[in-house]
mmCIF file of C-alpha atoms in Angstrom:
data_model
loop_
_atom_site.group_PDB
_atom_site.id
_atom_site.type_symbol
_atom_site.label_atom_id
_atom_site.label_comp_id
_atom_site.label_asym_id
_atom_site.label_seq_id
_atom_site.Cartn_x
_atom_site.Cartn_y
_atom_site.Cartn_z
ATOM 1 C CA UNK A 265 -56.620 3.579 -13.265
ATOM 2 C CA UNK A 266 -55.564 4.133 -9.856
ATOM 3 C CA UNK A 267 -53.215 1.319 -10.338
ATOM 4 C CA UNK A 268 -51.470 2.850 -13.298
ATOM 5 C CA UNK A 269 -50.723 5.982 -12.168
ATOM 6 C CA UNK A 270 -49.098 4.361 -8.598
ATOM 7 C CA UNK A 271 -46.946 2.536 -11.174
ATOM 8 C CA UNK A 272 -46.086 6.004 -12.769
ATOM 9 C CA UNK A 273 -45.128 8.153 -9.741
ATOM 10 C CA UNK A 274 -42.877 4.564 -8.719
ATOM 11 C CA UNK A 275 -41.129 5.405 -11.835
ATOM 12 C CA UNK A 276 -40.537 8.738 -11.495
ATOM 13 C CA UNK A 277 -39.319 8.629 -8.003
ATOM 14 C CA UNK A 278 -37.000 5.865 -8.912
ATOM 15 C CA UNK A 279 -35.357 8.476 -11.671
ATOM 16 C CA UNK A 280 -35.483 11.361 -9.462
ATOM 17 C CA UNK A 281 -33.655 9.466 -6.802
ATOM 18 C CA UNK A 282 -30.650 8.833 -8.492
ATOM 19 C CA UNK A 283 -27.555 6.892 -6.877
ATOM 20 C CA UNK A 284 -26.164 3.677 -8.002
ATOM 21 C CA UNK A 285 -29.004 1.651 -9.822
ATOM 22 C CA UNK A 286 -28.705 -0.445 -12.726
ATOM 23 C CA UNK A 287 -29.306 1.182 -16.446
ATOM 24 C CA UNK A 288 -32.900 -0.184 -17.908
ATOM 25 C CA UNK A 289 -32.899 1.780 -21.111
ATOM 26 C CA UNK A 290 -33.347 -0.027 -24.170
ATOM 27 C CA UNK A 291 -29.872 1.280 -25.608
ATOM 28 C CA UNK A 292 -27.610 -0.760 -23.288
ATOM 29 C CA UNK A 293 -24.425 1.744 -22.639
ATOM 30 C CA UNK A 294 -21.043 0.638 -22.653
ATOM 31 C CA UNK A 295 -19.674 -0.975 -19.478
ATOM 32 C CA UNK A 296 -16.482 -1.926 -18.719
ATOM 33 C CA UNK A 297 -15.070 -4.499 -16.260
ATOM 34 C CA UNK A 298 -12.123 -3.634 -14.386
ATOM 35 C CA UNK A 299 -10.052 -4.872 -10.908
ATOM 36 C CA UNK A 300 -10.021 -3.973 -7.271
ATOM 37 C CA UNK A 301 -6.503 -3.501 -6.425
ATOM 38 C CA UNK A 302 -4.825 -1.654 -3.654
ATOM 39 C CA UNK A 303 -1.213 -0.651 -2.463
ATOM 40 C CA UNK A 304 0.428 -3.285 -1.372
ATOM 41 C CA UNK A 305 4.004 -3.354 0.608
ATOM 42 C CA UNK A 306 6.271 -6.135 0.368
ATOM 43 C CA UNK A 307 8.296 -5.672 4.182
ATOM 44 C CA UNK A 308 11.966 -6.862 4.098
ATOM 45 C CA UNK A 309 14.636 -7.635 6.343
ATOM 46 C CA UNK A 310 17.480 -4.964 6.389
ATOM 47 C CA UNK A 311 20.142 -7.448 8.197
ATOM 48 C CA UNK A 312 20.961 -11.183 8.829
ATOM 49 C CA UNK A 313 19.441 -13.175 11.168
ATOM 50 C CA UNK A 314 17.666 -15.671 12.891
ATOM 51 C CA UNK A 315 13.611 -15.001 13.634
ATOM 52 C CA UNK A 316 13.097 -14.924 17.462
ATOM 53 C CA UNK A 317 9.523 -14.080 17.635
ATOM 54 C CA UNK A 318 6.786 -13.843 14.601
ATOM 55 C CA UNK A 319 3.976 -11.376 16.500
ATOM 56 C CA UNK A 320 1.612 -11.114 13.807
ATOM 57 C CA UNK A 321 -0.057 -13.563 11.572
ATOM 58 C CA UNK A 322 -1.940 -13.883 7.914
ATOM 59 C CA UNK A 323 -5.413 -11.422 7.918
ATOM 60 C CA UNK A 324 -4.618 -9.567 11.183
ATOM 61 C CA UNK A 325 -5.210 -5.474 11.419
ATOM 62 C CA UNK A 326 -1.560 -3.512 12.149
ATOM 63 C CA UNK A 327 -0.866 -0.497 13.130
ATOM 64 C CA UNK A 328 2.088 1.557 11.587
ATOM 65 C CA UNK A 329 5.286 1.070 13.661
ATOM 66 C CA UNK A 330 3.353 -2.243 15.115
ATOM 67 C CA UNK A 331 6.263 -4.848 15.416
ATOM 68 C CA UNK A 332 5.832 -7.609 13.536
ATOM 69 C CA UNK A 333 8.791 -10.170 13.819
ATOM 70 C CA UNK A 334 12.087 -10.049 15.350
ATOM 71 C CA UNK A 335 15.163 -11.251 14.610
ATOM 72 C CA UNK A 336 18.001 -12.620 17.236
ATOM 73 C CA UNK A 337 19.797 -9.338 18.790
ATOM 74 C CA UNK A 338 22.330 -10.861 20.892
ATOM 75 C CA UNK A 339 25.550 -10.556 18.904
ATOM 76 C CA UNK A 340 24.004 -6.931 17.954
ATOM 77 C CA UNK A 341 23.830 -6.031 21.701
ATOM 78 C CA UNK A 342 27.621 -7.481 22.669
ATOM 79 C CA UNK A 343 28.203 -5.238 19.043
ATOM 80 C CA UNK A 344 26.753 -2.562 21.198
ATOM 81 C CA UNK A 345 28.586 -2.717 24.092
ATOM 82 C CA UNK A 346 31.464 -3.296 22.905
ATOM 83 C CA UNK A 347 31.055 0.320 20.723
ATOM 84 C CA UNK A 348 30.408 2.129 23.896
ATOM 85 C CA UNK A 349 33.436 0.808 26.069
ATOM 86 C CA UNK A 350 35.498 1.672 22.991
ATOM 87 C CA UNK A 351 33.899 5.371 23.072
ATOM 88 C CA UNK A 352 34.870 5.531 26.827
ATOM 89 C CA UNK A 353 37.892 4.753 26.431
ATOM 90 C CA UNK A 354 38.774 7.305 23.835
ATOM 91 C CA UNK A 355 37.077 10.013 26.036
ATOM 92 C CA UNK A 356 39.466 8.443 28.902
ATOM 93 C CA UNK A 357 42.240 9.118 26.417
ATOM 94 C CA UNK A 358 41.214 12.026 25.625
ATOM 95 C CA UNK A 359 41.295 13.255 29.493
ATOM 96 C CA UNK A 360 44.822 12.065 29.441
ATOM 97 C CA UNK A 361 46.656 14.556 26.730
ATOM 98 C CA UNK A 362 44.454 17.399 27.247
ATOM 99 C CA UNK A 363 46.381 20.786 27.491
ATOM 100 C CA UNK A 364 49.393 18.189 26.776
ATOM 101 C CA UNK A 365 49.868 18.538 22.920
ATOM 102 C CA UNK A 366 47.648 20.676 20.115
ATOM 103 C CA UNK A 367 48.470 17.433 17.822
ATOM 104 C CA UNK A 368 47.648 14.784 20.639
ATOM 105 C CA UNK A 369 44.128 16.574 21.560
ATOM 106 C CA UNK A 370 43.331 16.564 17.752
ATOM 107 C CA UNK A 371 43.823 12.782 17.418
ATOM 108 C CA UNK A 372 42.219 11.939 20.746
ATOM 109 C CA UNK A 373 38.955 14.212 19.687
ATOM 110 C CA UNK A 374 38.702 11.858 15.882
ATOM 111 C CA UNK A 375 39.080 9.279 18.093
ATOM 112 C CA UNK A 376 36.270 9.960 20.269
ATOM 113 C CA UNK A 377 34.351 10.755 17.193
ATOM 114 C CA UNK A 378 34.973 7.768 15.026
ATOM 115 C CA UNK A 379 33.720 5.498 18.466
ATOM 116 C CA UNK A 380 30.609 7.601 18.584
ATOM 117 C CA UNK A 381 29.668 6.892 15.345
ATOM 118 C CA UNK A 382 30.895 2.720 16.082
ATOM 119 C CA UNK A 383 27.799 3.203 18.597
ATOM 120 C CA UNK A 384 25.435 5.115 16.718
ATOM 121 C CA UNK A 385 25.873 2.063 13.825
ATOM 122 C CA UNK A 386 25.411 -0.191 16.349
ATOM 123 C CA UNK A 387 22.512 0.776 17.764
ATOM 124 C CA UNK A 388 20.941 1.596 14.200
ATOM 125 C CA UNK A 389 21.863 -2.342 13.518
ATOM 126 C CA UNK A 390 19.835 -3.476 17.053
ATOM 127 C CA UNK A 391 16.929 -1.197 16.011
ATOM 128 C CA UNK A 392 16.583 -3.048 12.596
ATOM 129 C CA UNK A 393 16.113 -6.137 14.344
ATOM 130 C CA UNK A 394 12.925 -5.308 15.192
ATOM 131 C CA UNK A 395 11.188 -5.268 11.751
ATOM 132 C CA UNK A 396 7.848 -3.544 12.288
ATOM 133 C CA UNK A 397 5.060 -2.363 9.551
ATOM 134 C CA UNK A 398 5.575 0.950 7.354
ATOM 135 C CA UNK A 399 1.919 1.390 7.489
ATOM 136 C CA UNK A 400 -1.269 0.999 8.787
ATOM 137 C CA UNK A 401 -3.613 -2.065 7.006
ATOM 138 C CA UNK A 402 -3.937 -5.723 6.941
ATOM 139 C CA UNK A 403 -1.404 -8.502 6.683
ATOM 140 C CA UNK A 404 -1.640 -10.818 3.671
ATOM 141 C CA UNK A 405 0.871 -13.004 4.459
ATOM 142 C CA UNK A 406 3.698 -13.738 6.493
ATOM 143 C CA UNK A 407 5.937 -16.635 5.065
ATOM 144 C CA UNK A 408 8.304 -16.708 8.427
ATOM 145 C CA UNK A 409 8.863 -18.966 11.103
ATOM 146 C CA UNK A 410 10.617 -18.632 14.187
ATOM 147 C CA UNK A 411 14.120 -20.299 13.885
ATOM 148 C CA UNK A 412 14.282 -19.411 10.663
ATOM 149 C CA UNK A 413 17.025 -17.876 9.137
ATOM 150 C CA UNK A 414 16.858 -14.252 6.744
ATOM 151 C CA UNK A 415 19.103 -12.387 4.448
ATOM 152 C CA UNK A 416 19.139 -8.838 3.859
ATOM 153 C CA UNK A 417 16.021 -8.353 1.199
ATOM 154 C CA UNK A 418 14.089 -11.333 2.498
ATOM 155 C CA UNK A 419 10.196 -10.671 2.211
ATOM 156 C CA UNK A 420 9.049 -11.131 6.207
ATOM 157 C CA UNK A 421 5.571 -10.101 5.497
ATOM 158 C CA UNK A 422 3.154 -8.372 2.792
ATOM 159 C CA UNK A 423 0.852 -5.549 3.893
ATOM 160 C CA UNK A 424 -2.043 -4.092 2.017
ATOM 161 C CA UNK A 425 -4.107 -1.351 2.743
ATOM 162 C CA UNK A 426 -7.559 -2.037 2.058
ATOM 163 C CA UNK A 427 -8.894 1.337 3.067
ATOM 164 C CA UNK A 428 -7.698 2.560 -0.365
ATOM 165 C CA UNK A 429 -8.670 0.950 -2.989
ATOM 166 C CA UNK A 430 -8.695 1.677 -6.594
ATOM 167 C CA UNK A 431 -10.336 -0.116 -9.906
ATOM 168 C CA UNK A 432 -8.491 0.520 -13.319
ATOM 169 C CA UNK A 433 -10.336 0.461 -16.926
ATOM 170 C CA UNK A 434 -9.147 1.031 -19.885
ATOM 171 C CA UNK A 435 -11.876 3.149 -22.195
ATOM 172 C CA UNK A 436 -11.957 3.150 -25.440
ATOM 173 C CA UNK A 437 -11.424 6.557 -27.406
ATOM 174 C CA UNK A 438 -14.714 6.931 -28.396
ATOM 175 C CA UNK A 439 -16.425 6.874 -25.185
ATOM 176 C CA UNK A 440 -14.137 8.832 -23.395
ATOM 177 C CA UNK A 441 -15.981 12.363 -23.529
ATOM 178 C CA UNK A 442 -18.378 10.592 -21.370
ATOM 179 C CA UNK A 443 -16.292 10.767 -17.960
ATOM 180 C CA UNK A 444 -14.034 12.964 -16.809
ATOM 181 C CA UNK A 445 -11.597 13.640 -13.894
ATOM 182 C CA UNK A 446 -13.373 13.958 -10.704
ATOM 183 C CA UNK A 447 -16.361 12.702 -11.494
ATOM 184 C CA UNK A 448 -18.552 10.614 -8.904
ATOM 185 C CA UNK A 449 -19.074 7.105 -10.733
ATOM 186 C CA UNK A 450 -21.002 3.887 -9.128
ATOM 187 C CA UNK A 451 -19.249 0.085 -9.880
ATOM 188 C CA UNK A 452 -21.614 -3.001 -10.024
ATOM 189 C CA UNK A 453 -20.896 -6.855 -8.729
ATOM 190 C CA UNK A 454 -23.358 -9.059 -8.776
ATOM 191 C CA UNK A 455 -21.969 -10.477 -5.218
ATOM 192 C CA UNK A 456 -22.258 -7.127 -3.879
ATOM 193 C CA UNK A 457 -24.834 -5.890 -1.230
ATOM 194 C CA UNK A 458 -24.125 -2.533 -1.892
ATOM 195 C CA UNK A 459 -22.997 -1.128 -5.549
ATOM 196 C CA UNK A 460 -19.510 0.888 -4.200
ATOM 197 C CA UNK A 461 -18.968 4.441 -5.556
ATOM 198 C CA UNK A 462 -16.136 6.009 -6.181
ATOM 199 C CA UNK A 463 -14.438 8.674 -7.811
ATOM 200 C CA UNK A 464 -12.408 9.099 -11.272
ATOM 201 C CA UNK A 465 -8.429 10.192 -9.883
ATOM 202 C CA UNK A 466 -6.793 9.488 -13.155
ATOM 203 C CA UNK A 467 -7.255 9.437 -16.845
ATOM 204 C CA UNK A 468 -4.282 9.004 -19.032
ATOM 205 C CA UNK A 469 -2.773 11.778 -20.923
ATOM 206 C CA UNK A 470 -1.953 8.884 -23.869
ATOM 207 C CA UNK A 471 -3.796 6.344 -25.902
ATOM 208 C CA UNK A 472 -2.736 2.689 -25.615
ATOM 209 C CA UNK A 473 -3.494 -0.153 -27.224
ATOM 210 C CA UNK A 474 -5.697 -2.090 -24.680
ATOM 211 C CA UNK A 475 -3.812 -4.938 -22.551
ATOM 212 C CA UNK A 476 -5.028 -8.418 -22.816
ATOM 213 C CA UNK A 477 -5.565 -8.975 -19.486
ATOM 214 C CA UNK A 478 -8.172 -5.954 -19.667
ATOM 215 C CA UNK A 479 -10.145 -7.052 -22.799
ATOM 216 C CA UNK A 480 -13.575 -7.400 -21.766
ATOM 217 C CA UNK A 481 -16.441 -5.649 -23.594
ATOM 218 C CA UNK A 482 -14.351 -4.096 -26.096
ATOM 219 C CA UNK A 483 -12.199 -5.394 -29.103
ATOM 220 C CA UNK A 484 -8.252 -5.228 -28.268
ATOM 221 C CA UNK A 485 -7.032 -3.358 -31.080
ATOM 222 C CA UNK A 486 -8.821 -0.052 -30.118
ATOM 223 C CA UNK A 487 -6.780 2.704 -28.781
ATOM 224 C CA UNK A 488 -8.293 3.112 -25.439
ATOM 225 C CA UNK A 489 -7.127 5.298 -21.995
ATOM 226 C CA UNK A 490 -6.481 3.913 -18.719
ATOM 227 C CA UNK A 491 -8.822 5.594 -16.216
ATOM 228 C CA UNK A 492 -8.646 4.617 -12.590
ATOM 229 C CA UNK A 493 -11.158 5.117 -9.768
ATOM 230 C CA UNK A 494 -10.461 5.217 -6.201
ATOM 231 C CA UNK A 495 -13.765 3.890 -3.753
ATOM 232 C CA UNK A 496 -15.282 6.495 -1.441
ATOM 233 C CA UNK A 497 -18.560 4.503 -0.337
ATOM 234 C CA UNK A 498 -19.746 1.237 0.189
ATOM 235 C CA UNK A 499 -16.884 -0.792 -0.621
ATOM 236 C CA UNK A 500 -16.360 -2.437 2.789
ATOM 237 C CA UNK A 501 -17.387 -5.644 1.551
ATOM 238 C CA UNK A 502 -14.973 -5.119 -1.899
ATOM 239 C CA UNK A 503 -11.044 -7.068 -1.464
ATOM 240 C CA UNK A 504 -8.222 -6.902 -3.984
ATOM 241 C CA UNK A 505 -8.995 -9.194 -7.310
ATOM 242 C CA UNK A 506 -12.637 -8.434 -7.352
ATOM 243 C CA UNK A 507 -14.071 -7.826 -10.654
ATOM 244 C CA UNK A 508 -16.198 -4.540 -10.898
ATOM 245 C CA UNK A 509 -18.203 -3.194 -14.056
ATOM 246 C CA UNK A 510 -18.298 0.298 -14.510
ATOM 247 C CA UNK A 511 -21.271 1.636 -16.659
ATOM 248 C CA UNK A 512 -21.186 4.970 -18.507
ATOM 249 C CA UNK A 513 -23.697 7.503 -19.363
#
Protein backbone atom coordinates (compact mmCIF):
# COMPACT_ATOMS: atom_id res chain seq x y z
CA UNK A 1 0.00 0.00 0.00
CA UNK A 2 2.79 2.10 0.92
CA UNK A 3 4.21 1.33 -2.41
CA UNK A 4 1.23 2.60 -4.33
CA UNK A 5 0.74 5.69 -2.97
CA UNK A 6 4.86 6.60 -3.43
CA UNK A 7 3.98 5.79 -7.05
CA UNK A 8 1.03 8.35 -6.81
CA UNK A 9 2.67 11.44 -5.24
CA UNK A 10 5.74 10.51 -8.20
CA UNK A 11 2.98 11.23 -10.51
CA UNK A 12 1.69 14.12 -9.28
CA UNK A 13 4.91 15.87 -8.75
CA UNK A 14 5.94 14.98 -12.22
CA UNK A 15 2.58 17.04 -13.48
CA UNK A 16 2.97 19.75 -11.09
CA UNK A 17 6.49 20.30 -12.22
CA UNK A 18 5.90 21.15 -15.57
CA UNK A 19 8.79 22.12 -18.16
CA UNK A 20 9.70 20.28 -21.21
CA UNK A 21 8.68 16.51 -20.75
CA UNK A 22 7.33 14.26 -23.21
CA UNK A 23 3.26 13.93 -23.61
CA UNK A 24 2.09 10.29 -22.09
CA UNK A 25 -1.61 10.73 -22.58
CA UNK A 26 -3.37 8.20 -24.39
CA UNK A 27 -4.64 10.83 -27.10
CA UNK A 28 -1.25 11.43 -28.78
CA UNK A 29 -1.41 15.41 -29.81
CA UNK A 30 -0.28 16.66 -32.94
CA UNK A 31 3.46 17.30 -33.36
CA UNK A 32 5.13 18.79 -35.94
CA UNK A 33 8.76 18.53 -37.16
CA UNK A 34 10.42 21.54 -38.22
CA UNK A 35 14.34 22.97 -38.88
CA UNK A 36 16.97 24.77 -36.91
CA UNK A 37 18.06 27.53 -39.05
CA UNK A 38 19.77 30.75 -38.29
CA UNK A 39 20.90 34.06 -40.10
CA UNK A 40 23.43 33.48 -42.11
CA UNK A 41 25.76 36.22 -44.05
CA UNK A 42 27.36 35.50 -47.19
CA UNK A 43 30.70 38.25 -46.89
CA UNK A 44 31.87 39.60 -50.31
CA UNK A 45 34.62 41.36 -51.76
CA UNK A 46 33.81 45.05 -52.70
CA UNK A 47 37.05 45.42 -55.12
CA UNK A 48 39.61 43.39 -57.21
CA UNK A 49 42.33 41.74 -55.94
CA UNK A 50 44.74 39.37 -54.97
CA UNK A 51 44.32 37.61 -51.20
CA UNK A 52 47.44 38.54 -49.11
CA UNK A 53 46.54 37.03 -45.88
CA UNK A 54 43.37 34.59 -44.97
CA UNK A 55 43.25 35.26 -40.84
CA UNK A 56 40.43 33.18 -40.06
CA UNK A 57 39.48 29.68 -40.87
CA UNK A 58 36.22 27.17 -41.15
CA UNK A 59 34.38 26.85 -37.33
CA UNK A 60 36.35 29.70 -35.66
CA UNK A 61 34.38 32.39 -33.21
CA UNK A 62 34.64 36.28 -34.81
CA UNK A 63 34.07 39.20 -33.52
CA UNK A 64 32.25 42.03 -35.53
CA UNK A 65 34.80 44.26 -37.33
CA UNK A 66 37.37 41.12 -36.73
CA UNK A 67 39.44 41.09 -40.06
CA UNK A 68 39.17 38.23 -41.82
CA UNK A 69 41.21 38.25 -45.16
CA UNK A 70 43.02 40.82 -46.99
CA UNK A 71 43.53 41.60 -50.25
CA UNK A 72 46.94 43.14 -51.93
CA UNK A 73 46.91 47.11 -51.13
CA UNK A 74 49.89 48.19 -52.88
CA UNK A 75 48.62 49.77 -56.09
CA UNK A 76 45.72 51.17 -53.63
CA UNK A 77 48.41 52.88 -51.45
CA UNK A 78 50.61 54.44 -54.63
CA UNK A 79 46.52 55.31 -55.62
CA UNK A 80 46.74 57.04 -52.33
CA UNK A 81 49.59 58.94 -52.56
CA UNK A 82 49.37 59.91 -55.57
CA UNK A 83 45.63 61.62 -54.53
CA UNK A 84 47.29 63.53 -51.81
CA UNK A 85 50.32 65.08 -53.82
CA UNK A 86 47.64 66.02 -56.35
CA UNK A 87 45.57 67.77 -53.37
CA UNK A 88 48.83 69.64 -52.42
CA UNK A 89 49.42 70.79 -55.28
CA UNK A 90 46.09 72.39 -55.91
CA UNK A 91 46.29 74.01 -52.39
CA UNK A 92 49.92 75.21 -53.72
CA UNK A 93 47.96 76.62 -56.63
CA UNK A 94 45.65 77.87 -54.84
CA UNK A 95 48.31 80.02 -52.65
CA UNK A 96 49.48 81.28 -55.95
CA UNK A 97 46.25 83.38 -57.39
CA UNK A 98 44.88 84.27 -54.15
CA UNK A 99 43.71 88.00 -53.97
CA UNK A 100 44.94 87.72 -57.81
CA UNK A 101 41.58 87.07 -59.69
CA UNK A 102 37.74 86.41 -58.20
CA UNK A 103 37.58 83.83 -61.33
CA UNK A 104 41.16 82.27 -60.70
CA UNK A 105 40.42 81.71 -56.75
CA UNK A 106 37.07 80.04 -57.79
CA UNK A 107 38.78 77.48 -60.07
CA UNK A 108 41.74 76.92 -57.77
CA UNK A 109 39.13 76.26 -54.66
CA UNK A 110 37.05 73.21 -57.20
CA UNK A 111 40.29 72.24 -57.73
CA UNK A 112 41.30 71.70 -54.30
CA UNK A 113 37.96 70.15 -53.78
CA UNK A 114 37.74 67.68 -56.58
CA UNK A 115 41.58 66.33 -55.17
CA UNK A 116 40.08 66.00 -51.74
CA UNK A 117 37.53 63.91 -52.75
CA UNK A 118 40.47 61.84 -55.31
CA UNK A 119 41.82 61.08 -51.60
CA UNK A 120 38.85 60.45 -49.70
CA UNK A 121 38.02 57.60 -52.71
CA UNK A 122 41.21 56.45 -52.30
CA UNK A 123 41.41 55.83 -49.00
CA UNK A 124 37.71 54.37 -48.95
CA UNK A 125 39.28 51.84 -51.78
CA UNK A 126 42.49 50.87 -49.20
CA UNK A 127 39.96 50.44 -46.35
CA UNK A 128 37.94 47.82 -48.43
CA UNK A 129 40.89 45.82 -48.73
CA UNK A 130 40.64 44.74 -45.52
CA UNK A 131 37.41 42.65 -45.65
CA UNK A 132 36.41 42.04 -42.04
CA UNK A 133 33.02 40.35 -40.52
CA UNK A 134 29.58 42.40 -40.34
CA UNK A 135 28.83 40.53 -37.25
CA UNK A 136 29.58 38.71 -34.41
CA UNK A 137 29.21 34.49 -34.79
CA UNK A 138 30.94 31.60 -36.26
CA UNK A 139 32.56 31.04 -39.61
CA UNK A 140 31.14 28.28 -41.81
CA UNK A 141 33.34 28.46 -44.42
CA UNK A 142 35.92 30.28 -46.06
CA UNK A 143 36.56 29.09 -49.75
CA UNK A 144 39.86 31.52 -50.15
CA UNK A 145 43.36 31.04 -50.47
CA UNK A 146 46.10 33.31 -50.33
CA UNK A 147 47.30 34.13 -53.94
CA UNK A 148 44.15 33.88 -55.05
CA UNK A 149 42.56 36.21 -57.13
CA UNK A 150 38.68 38.01 -56.36
CA UNK A 151 36.19 40.03 -58.23
CA UNK A 152 33.91 42.46 -56.87
CA UNK A 153 30.87 40.09 -55.39
CA UNK A 154 33.14 37.14 -54.71
CA UNK A 155 31.88 35.15 -51.52
CA UNK A 156 35.30 35.35 -49.11
CA UNK A 157 33.57 33.76 -46.26
CA UNK A 158 29.99 32.71 -44.76
CA UNK A 159 29.10 33.71 -41.20
CA UNK A 160 26.28 32.43 -39.10
CA UNK A 161 25.15 33.39 -35.92
CA UNK A 162 24.32 30.57 -33.87
CA UNK A 163 23.24 32.53 -30.84
CA UNK A 164 19.93 33.09 -32.69
CA UNK A 165 18.35 30.51 -33.82
CA UNK A 166 14.93 29.91 -35.03
CA UNK A 167 12.75 26.58 -36.03
CA UNK A 168 9.86 27.12 -38.64
CA UNK A 169 6.52 24.83 -38.81
CA UNK A 170 3.93 25.06 -40.75
CA UNK A 171 0.44 24.22 -38.67
CA UNK A 172 -2.33 23.17 -40.01
CA UNK A 173 -5.61 25.37 -39.70
CA UNK A 174 -7.21 23.33 -37.41
CA UNK A 175 -4.76 23.24 -34.72
CA UNK A 176 -3.84 26.62 -34.81
CA UNK A 177 -6.05 28.03 -31.81
CA UNK A 178 -3.75 25.94 -29.84
CA UNK A 179 -0.59 28.40 -29.89
CA UNK A 180 -0.33 31.73 -30.12
CA UNK A 181 2.22 34.61 -30.42
CA UNK A 182 4.45 34.75 -27.52
CA UNK A 183 3.90 31.77 -26.13
CA UNK A 184 6.76 29.71 -24.28
CA UNK A 185 6.89 26.26 -26.29
CA UNK A 186 9.53 23.23 -25.60
CA UNK A 187 11.12 21.30 -29.04
CA UNK A 188 12.14 17.56 -28.70
CA UNK A 189 15.30 15.59 -30.47
CA UNK A 190 15.95 12.46 -29.61
CA UNK A 191 19.91 13.37 -29.79
CA UNK A 192 19.31 16.06 -27.44
CA UNK A 193 20.48 16.21 -23.73
CA UNK A 194 18.35 18.88 -23.01
CA UNK A 195 14.74 19.47 -24.82
CA UNK A 196 15.47 23.48 -26.00
CA UNK A 197 12.63 25.98 -25.36
CA UNK A 198 11.80 28.66 -27.10
CA UNK A 199 9.38 31.14 -27.88
CA UNK A 200 6.59 31.62 -30.76
CA UNK A 201 7.90 35.27 -32.73
CA UNK A 202 5.77 34.74 -35.74
CA UNK A 203 2.60 33.28 -37.01
CA UNK A 204 1.48 34.11 -40.45
CA UNK A 205 -1.26 36.47 -41.16
CA UNK A 206 -2.15 33.94 -44.41
CA UNK A 207 -2.91 30.34 -45.04
CA UNK A 208 -0.64 28.41 -47.43
CA UNK A 209 -0.70 25.37 -48.86
CA UNK A 210 2.05 23.40 -46.94
CA UNK A 211 5.61 23.13 -48.79
CA UNK A 212 6.93 19.77 -49.58
CA UNK A 213 9.93 20.07 -47.97
CA UNK A 214 7.80 20.62 -44.64
CA UNK A 215 5.36 17.65 -44.98
CA UNK A 216 5.82 15.62 -42.04
CA UNK A 217 2.89 14.59 -39.81
CA UNK A 218 0.35 16.22 -41.80
CA UNK A 219 -1.16 15.66 -45.37
CA UNK A 220 0.15 18.45 -47.98
CA UNK A 221 -2.96 19.69 -49.28
CA UNK A 222 -4.12 21.30 -45.95
CA UNK A 223 -4.03 24.97 -45.67
CA UNK A 224 -1.67 25.38 -42.86
CA UNK A 225 0.35 28.75 -41.26
CA UNK A 226 3.93 29.15 -40.97
CA UNK A 227 4.79 29.72 -37.30
CA UNK A 228 8.38 30.24 -36.31
CA UNK A 229 10.08 29.94 -32.91
CA UNK A 230 13.17 31.54 -31.86
CA UNK A 231 15.34 29.31 -28.86
CA UNK A 232 15.72 31.00 -25.47
CA UNK A 233 17.09 27.89 -23.38
CA UNK A 234 18.97 24.95 -23.75
CA UNK A 235 19.80 24.96 -27.25
CA UNK A 236 23.61 25.14 -26.93
CA UNK A 237 24.00 21.79 -28.16
CA UNK A 238 21.24 22.58 -31.28
CA UNK A 239 23.27 23.69 -35.03
CA UNK A 240 21.54 24.75 -38.23
CA UNK A 241 19.75 21.58 -40.14
CA UNK A 242 18.70 19.90 -36.99
CA UNK A 243 15.35 18.45 -37.03
CA UNK A 244 13.12 19.47 -33.98
CA UNK A 245 9.42 18.25 -33.17
CA UNK A 246 7.26 20.60 -31.68
CA UNK A 247 4.25 19.10 -29.70
CA UNK A 248 1.02 21.01 -29.02
CA UNK A 249 -1.42 21.06 -26.28
Amino acid sequence: MAKKSLIIMILIFSLLAGGCSLNSTKNTPPSFDGIAETDQYEVKAEIAGKVNDVYVKEGDEVKKGQILVTLDDSLLKNQLETAKANLELARLKYEQVEGKSQNLEDQAKAGIKLAQTQVDLAKIQLEKAKISSPVRGTVLTIPLKPGEFVNPGTTVATIIDLNKIYVKYYIPEKYLNRIKLGDTVCVMNENLKMAPTGKVVYISPKGEFTPKPAETREDQSEISYLVKIELTKDYQDVRPGMLLTLTLP
